[in-house]
Short mmCIF file of C-alpha atoms and ligand atoms in Angstrom, two decimals:
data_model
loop_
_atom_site.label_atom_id
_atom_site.label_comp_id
_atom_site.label_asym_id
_atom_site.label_seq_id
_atom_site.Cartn_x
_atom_site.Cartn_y
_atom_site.Cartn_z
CA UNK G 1 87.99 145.23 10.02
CA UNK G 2 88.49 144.91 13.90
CA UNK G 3 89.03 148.92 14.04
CA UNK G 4 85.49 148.95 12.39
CA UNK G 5 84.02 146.95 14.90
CA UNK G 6 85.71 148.61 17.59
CA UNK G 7 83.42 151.82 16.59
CA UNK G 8 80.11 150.12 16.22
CA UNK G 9 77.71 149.24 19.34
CA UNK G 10 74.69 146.55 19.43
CA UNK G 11 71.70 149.09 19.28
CA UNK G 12 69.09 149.20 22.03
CA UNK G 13 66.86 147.25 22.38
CA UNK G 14 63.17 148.36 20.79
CA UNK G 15 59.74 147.45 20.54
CA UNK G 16 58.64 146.21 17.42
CA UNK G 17 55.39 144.71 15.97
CA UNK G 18 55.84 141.00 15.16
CA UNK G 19 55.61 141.76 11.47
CA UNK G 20 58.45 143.60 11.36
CA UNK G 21 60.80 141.49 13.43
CA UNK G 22 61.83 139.04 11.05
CA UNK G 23 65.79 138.68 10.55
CA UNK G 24 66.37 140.47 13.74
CA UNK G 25 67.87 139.71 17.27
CA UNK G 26 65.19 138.95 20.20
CA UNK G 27 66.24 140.83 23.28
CA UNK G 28 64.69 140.04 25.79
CA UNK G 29 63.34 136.28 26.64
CA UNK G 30 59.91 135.42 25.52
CA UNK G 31 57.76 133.65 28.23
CA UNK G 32 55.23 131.94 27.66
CA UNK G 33 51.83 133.56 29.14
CA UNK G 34 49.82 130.78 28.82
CA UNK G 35 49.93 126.51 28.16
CA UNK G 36 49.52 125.59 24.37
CA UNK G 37 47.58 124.19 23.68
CA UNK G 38 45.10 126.09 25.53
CA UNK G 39 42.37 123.69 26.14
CA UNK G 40 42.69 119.48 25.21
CA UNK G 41 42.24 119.94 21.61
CA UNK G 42 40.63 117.15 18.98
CA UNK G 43 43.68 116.66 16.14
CA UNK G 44 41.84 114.72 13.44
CA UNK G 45 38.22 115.68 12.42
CA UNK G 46 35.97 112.38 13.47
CA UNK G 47 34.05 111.18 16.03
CA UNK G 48 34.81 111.74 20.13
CA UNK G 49 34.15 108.81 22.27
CA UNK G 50 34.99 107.49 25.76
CA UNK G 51 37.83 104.44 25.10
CA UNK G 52 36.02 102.38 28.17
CA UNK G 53 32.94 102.60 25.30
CA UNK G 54 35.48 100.91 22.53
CA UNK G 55 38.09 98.78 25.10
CA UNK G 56 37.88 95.54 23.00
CA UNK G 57 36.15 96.16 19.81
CA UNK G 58 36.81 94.21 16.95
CA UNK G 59 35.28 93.21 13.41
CA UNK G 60 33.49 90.40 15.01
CA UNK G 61 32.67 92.12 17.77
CA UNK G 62 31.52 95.95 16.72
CA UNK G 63 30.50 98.40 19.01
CA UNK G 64 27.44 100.75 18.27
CA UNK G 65 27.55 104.46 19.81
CA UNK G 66 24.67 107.12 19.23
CA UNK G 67 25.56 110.61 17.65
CA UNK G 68 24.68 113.42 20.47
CA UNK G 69 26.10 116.27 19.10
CA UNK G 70 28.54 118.44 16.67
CA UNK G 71 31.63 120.62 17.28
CA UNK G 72 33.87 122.73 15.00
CA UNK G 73 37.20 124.72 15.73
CA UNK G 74 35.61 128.17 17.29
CA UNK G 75 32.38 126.49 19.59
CA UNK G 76 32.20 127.35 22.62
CA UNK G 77 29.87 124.32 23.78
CA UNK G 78 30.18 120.87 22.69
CA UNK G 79 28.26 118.56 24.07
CA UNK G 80 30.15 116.60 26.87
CA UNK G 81 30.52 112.50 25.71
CA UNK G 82 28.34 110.41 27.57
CA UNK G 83 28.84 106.42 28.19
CA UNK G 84 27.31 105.12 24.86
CA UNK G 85 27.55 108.33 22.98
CA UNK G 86 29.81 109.95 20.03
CA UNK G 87 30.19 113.59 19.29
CA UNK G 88 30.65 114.32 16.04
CA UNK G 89 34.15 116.71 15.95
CA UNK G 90 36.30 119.00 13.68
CA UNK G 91 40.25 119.34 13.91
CA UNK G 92 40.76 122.24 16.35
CA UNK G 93 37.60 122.01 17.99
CA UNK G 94 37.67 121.70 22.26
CA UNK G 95 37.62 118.37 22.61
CA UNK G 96 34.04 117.31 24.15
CA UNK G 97 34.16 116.56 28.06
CA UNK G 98 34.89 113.08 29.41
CA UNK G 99 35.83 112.00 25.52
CA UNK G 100 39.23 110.60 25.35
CA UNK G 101 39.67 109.39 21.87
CA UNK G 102 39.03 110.78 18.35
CA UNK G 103 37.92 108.22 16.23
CA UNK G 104 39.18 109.78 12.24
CA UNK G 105 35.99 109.68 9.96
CA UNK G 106 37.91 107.30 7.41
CA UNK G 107 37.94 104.55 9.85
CA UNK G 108 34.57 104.44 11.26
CA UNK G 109 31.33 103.61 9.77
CA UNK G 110 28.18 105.90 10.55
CA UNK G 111 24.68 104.67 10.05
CA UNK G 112 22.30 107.23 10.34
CA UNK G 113 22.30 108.72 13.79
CA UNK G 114 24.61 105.82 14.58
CA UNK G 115 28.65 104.86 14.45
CA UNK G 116 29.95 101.40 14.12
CA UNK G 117 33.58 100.70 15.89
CA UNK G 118 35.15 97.68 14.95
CA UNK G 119 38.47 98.66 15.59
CA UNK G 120 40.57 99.43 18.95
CA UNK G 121 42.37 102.55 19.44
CA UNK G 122 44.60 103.53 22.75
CA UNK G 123 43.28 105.99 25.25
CA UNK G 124 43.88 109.93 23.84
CA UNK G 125 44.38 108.50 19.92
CA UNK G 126 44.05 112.63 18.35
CA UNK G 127 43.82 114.28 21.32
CA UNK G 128 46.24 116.98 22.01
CA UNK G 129 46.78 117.87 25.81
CA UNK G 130 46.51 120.97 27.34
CA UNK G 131 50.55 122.63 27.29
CA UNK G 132 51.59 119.50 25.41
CA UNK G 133 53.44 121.82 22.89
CA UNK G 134 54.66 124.78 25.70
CA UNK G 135 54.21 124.88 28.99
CA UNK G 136 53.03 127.97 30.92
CA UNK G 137 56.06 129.99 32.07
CA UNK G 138 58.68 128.12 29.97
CA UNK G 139 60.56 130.34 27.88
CA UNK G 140 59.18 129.99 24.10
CA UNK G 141 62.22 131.79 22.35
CA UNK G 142 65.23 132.48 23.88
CA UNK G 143 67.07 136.11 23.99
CA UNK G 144 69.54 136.22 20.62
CA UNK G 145 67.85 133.98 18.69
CA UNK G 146 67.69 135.46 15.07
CA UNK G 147 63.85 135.29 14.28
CA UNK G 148 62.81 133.20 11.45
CA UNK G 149 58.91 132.64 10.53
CA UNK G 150 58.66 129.69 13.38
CA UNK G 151 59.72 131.82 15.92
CA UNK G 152 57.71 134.86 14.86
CA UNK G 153 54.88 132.01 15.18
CA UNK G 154 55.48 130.64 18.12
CA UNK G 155 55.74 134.17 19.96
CA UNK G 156 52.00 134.77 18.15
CA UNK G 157 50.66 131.70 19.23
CA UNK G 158 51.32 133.47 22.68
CA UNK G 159 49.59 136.14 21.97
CA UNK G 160 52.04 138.84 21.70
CA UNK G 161 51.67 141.21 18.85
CA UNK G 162 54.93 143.56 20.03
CA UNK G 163 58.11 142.12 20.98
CA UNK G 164 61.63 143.55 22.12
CA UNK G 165 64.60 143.55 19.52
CA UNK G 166 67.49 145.33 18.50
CA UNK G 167 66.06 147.75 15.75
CA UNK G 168 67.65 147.58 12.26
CA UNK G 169 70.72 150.52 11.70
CA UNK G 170 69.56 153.14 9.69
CA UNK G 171 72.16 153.45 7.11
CA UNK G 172 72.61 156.83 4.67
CA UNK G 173 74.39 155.97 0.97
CA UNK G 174 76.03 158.55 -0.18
CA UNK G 175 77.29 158.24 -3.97
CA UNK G 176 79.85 161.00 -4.68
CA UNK G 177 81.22 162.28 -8.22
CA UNK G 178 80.35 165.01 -10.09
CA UNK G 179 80.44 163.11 -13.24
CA UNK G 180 77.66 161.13 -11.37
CA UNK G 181 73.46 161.37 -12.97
CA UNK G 182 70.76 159.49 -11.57
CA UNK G 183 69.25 156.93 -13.93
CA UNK G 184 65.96 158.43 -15.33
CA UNK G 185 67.89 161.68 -16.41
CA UNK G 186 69.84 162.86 -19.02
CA UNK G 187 73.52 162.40 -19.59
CA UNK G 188 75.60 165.38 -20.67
CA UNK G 189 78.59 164.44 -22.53
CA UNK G 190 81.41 162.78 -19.60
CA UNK G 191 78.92 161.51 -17.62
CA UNK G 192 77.36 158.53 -15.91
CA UNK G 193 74.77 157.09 -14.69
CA UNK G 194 74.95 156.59 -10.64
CA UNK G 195 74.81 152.48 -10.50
CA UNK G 196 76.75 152.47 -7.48
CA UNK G 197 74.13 153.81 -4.68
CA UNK G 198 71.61 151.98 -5.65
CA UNK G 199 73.89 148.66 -5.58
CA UNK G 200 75.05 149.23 -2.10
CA UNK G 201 71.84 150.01 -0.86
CA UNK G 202 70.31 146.85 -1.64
CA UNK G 203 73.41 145.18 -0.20
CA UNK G 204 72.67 147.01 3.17
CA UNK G 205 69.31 145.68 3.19
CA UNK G 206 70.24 142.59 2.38
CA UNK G 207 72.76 142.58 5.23
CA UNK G 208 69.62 143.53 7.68
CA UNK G 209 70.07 147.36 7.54
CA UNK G 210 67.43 149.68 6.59
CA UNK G 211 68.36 152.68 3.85
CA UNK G 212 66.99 156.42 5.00
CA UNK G 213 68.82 157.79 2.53
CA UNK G 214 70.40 157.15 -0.83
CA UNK G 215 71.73 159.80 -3.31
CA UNK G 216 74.65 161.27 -4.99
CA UNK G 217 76.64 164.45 -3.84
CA UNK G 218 79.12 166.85 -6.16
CA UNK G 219 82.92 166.66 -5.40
CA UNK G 220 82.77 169.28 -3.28
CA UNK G 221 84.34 168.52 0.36
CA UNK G 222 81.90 171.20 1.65
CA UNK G 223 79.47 169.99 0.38
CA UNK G 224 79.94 166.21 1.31
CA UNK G 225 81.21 167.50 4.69
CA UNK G 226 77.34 169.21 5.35
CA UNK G 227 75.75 165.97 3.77
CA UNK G 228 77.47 163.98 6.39
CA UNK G 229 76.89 166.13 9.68
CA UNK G 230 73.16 166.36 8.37
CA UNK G 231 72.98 162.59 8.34
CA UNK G 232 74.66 161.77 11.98
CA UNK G 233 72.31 164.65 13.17
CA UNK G 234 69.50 163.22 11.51
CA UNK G 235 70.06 159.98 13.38
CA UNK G 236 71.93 157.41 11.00
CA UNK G 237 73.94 154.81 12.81
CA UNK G 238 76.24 154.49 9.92
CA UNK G 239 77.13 156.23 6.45
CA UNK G 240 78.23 154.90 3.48
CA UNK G 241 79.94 157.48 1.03
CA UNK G 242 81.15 155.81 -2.73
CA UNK G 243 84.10 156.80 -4.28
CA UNK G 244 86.54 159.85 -3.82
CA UNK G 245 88.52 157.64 -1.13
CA UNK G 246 92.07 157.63 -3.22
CA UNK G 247 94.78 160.10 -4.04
CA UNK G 248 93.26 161.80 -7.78
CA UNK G 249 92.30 164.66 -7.97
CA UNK G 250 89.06 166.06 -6.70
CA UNK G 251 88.80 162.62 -4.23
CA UNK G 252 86.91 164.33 -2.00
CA UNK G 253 86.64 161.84 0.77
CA UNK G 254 90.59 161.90 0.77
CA UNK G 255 90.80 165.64 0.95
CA UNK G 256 88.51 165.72 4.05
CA UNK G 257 90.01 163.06 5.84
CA UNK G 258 91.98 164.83 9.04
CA UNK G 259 91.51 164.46 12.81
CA UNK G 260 89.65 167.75 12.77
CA UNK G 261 86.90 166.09 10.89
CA UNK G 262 86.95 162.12 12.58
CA UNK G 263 87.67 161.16 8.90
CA UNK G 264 91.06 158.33 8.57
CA UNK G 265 91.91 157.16 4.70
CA UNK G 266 92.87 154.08 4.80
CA UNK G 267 95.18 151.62 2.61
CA UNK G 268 93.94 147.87 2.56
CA UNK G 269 95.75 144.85 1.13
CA UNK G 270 93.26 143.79 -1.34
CA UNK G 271 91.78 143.81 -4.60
CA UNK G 272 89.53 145.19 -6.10
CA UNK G 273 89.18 147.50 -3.20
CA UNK G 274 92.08 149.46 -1.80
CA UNK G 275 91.34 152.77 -0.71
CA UNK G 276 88.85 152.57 2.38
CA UNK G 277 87.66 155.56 4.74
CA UNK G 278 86.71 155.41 8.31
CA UNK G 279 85.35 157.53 10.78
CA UNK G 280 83.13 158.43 13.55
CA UNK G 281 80.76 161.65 13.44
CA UNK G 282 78.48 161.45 16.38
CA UNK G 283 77.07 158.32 17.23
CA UNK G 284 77.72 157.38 13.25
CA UNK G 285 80.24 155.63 12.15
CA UNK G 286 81.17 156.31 8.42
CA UNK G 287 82.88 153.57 6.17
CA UNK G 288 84.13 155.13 2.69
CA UNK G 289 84.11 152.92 0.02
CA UNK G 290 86.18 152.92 -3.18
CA UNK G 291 83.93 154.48 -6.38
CA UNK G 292 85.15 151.18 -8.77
CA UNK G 293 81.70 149.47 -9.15
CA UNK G 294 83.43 146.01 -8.15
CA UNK G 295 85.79 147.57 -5.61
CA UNK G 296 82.52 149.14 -4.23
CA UNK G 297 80.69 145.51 -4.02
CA UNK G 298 83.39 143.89 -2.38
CA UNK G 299 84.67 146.06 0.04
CA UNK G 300 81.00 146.23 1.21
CA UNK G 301 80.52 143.02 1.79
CA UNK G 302 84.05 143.02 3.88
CA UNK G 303 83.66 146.04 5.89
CA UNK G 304 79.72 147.27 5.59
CA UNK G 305 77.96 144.06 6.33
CA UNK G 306 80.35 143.04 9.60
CA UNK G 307 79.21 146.83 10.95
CA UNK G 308 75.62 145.94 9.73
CA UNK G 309 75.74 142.51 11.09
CA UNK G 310 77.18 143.77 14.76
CA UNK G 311 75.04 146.41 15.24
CA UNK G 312 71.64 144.16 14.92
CA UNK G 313 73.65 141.82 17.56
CA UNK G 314 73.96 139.02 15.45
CA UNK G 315 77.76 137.01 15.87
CA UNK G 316 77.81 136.17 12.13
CA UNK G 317 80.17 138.56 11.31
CA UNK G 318 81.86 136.64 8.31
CA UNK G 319 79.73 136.39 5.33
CA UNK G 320 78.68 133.13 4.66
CA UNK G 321 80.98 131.22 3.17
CA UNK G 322 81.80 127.78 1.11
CA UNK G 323 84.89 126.10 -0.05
CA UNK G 324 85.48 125.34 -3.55
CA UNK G 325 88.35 123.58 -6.05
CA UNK G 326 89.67 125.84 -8.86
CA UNK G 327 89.43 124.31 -12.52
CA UNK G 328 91.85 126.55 -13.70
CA UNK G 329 95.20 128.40 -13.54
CA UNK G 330 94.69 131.59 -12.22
CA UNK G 331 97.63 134.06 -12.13
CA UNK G 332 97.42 137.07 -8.96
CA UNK G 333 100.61 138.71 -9.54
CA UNK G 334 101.63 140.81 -6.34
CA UNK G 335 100.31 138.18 -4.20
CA UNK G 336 97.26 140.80 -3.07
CA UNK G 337 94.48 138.71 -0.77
CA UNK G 338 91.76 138.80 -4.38
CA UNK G 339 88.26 138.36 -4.21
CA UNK G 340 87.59 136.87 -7.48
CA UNK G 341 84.48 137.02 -9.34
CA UNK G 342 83.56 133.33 -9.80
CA UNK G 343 81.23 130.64 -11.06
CA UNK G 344 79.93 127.79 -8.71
CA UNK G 345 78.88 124.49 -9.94
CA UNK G 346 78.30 121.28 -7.49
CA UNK G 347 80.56 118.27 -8.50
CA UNK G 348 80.92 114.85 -7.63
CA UNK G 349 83.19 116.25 -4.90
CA UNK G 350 81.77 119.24 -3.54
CA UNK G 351 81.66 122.46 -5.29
CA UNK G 352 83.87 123.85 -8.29
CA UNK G 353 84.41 127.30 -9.21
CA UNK G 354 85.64 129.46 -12.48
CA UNK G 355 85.59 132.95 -13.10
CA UNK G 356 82.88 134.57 -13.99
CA UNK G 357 84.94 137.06 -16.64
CA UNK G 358 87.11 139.75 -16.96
CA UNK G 359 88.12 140.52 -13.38
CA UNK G 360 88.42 144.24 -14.04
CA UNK G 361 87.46 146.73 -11.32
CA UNK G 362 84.62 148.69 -13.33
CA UNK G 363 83.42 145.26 -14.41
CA UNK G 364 79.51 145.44 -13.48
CA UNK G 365 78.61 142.25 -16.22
CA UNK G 366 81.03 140.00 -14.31
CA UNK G 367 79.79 141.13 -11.02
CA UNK G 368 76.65 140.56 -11.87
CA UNK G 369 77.00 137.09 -13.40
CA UNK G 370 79.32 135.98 -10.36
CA UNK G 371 77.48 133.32 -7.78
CA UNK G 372 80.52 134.10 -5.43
CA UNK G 373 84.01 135.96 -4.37
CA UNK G 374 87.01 133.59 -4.23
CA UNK G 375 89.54 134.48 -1.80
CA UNK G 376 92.96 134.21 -2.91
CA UNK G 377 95.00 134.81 0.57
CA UNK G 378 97.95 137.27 0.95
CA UNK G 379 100.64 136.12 -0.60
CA UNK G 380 99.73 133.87 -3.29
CA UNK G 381 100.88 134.95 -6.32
CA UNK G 382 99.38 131.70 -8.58
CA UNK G 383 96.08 129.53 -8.15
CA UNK G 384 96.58 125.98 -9.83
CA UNK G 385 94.11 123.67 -10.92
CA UNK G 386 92.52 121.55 -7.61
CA UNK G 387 93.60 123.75 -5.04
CA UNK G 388 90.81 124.34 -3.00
CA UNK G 389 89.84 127.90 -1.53
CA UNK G 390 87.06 129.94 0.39
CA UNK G 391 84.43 131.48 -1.60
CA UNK G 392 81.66 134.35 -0.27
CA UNK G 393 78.21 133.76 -1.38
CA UNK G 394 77.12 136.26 -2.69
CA UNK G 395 73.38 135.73 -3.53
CA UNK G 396 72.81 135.08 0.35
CA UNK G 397 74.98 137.84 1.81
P1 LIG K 1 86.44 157.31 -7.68
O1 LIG K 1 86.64 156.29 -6.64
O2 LIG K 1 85.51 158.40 -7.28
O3 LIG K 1 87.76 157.83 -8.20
O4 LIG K 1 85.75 156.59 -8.91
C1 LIG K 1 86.40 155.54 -9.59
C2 LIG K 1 85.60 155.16 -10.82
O5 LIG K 1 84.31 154.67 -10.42
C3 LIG K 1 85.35 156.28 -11.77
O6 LIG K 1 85.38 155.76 -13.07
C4 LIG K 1 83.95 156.73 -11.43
O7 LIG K 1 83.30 157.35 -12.52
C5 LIG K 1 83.30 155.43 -11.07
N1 LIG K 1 82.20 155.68 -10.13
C6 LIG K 1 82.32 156.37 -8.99
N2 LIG K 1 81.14 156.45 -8.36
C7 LIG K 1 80.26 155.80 -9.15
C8 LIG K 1 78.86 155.56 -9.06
N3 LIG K 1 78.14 155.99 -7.99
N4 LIG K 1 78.26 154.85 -10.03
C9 LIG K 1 78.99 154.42 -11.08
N5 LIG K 1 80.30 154.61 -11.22
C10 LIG K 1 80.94 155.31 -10.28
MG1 LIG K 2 85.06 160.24 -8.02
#
């Protein structure tokens, strides 16, 4: 995985509109323009009144101001607070001049053109202050933060409607097989529907890279080879091929692989997933993966989403992961590191997990029922009962 990484760059830095910038990495620091609040703000819809007007009020001892005027969130003029006087407010309205306390309609009484206080409140009860929440100048979100909604709110409440991230990759899928049909057609005898392009696709998006293309090719190395060059020249910071990456016949990734073409095969410890390809054409960098539908799944999530994930500047280059006790004896003869299709269910003590079926590398209805990859480490040939391991998520890749 490090020679991956070694290939793939943080993008520069782009302008986007806020709407599109959740998920990604803020480059640049975002200052605040302005205080915010803007303007002393009222935070409770009631009544505005000076606190030297209600200093000492009590049930015995009421105090009786006169109504003078109205305000809502959006006026421009309120009527400033006079000694004597109330204003009658809404939340988010400018608070009315020389008022200092927002009395909450629930706990005053009005009479007519009247209120009655009989209850103290301190000095700037439901006010909010001018920059009380950010201060001009102060930075609001910091550069390689990760933008969730509150940031993308807090950078509005700025007023910025454009901000400076690094852009998502574009990613090309590339599905290759000549056996291969795209769902919606007919099959001719010996072949298949293409599952696998549209399954790594929505694993690149989910990792935070955006899909400009995703198809099938013939096994023809010519054929893949122009696909390829089209797609660095078109612009794609990375492309995924499927299948073709092993040593049968008509593996057509394999037979292009040479220094000639940037293309390396590659042999990794691990199951399901073996055969992975690597290159570099242009500013692309190509990652091969393995045709087996579950060989496909998990060798993306090892190799795809660390390229995704480094390229949008983000440092969570390992998938999120959880640990979890086996229930049950599971045999991994050879001792191959095994990402095991599992079952996760909390417990007393944490989280438990058992496989979610037949383990087989074509197995789509295990991969699809599985809440996460177990990862038996090099070496260990036999999983008992209780032994506790690291498992991927895999619903929040
Ligand atoms: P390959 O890696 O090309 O030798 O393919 C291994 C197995 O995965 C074969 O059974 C292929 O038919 C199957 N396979 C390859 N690509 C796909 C695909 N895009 N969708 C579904 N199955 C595929
Ligand atoms: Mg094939």
């Amino acid at each position: 995985m490090r020679r991956i990484l070694l290939g793939c760059q943080v993008l520069p830095e782009r302008a986007v509109p806020l709407r599109e910038a959740r998920g990604l990495v803020l480059a640049r620091d975002v200052v605040a323009g302005s205080a915010s609040p803007r303007f002393d703000t009222a935070a409770m819809d009631g009544y505005a009144v000076q606190h030297a007007d209600i200093r000492g009020v009590s049930l015995q001892r009421p105090v009786h101001l006169g109504i003078v005027g109205a305000g809502v969130a959006g006026d421009r003029d309120i009527t400033p607070v006079a000694p004597g006087t109330a204003v009658r407010i809404m939340t988010g309205a400018v608070c009315p001049e020389d008022a200092d306390v927002v009395i909450p309609f629930e706990l005053v009484e009005s009479r007519g053109d009247q209120i009655v206080v009989s209850q103290p409140f301190a000095a700037g009860t439901n006010i909010r202050r001018t920059g009380e929440d950010i201060a001009a100048g102060s930075v609001v979100v910091e550069r390689g933060t990760v933008l969730g909604p509150a940031h993308l709110a807090a950078i509005a409440a700025e007023g910025y409607e454009t901000i400076e991230v690094v852009p998502r990759p574009r990613v090309a899928v590339i599905a290759t097989g000549d056996e291969l049909v795209r769902p919606g057609q007919a099959l001719e005898p010996g072949q298949i529907w293409d599952s696998n392009s549209v399954m790594v696709a929505a694993l690149v998006e989910q990792f935070g890279g955006e899909v400009v293309v995703s198809g099938c090719a013939p096994d023809d190395p010519s054929a893949v080879l122009a696909v390829l060059r089209r797609e660095a020249a078109d612009g794609a910071d990375l492309i995924i091929t499927i299948g073709g990456a092993s040593l049968g016949d008509r593996d057509v990734l394999t037979e292009l692989a040479s220094d000639e073409n940037a293309l390396q095969c590659w042999s990794v410890a691990m199951k399901p997933g073996k055969p992975l390809v690597y290159g570099l054409l242009d500013s692309a960098v190509v990652i091969g993966l393995p045709g087996n539908p579950a060989a496909a799944f998990v060798s993306a999530v090892q190799f795809v989403r660390p390229a995704v994930v480094t390229m949008l500047g983000r440092l969570d280059i390992n998938p999120p992961t959880i640990v979890a006790r086996a229930t049950e004896l599971i045999p991994n003869p050879g001792g191959r590191r095994n990402y095991m299709r599992v079952l996760l269910e909390p417990d007393d003590s944490g989280w438990i997990a058992r496989s979610a079926g037949p383990q087989n590398v074509a197995n789509l209805a295990t991969l699809s029922r599985a809440d996460g990859l177990l990862i038996i480490p090099d070496g260990v040939e036999q999983v008992e009962p209780g032994e506790r391991f690291d498992v991927q998520i895999v619903r929040s890749l």
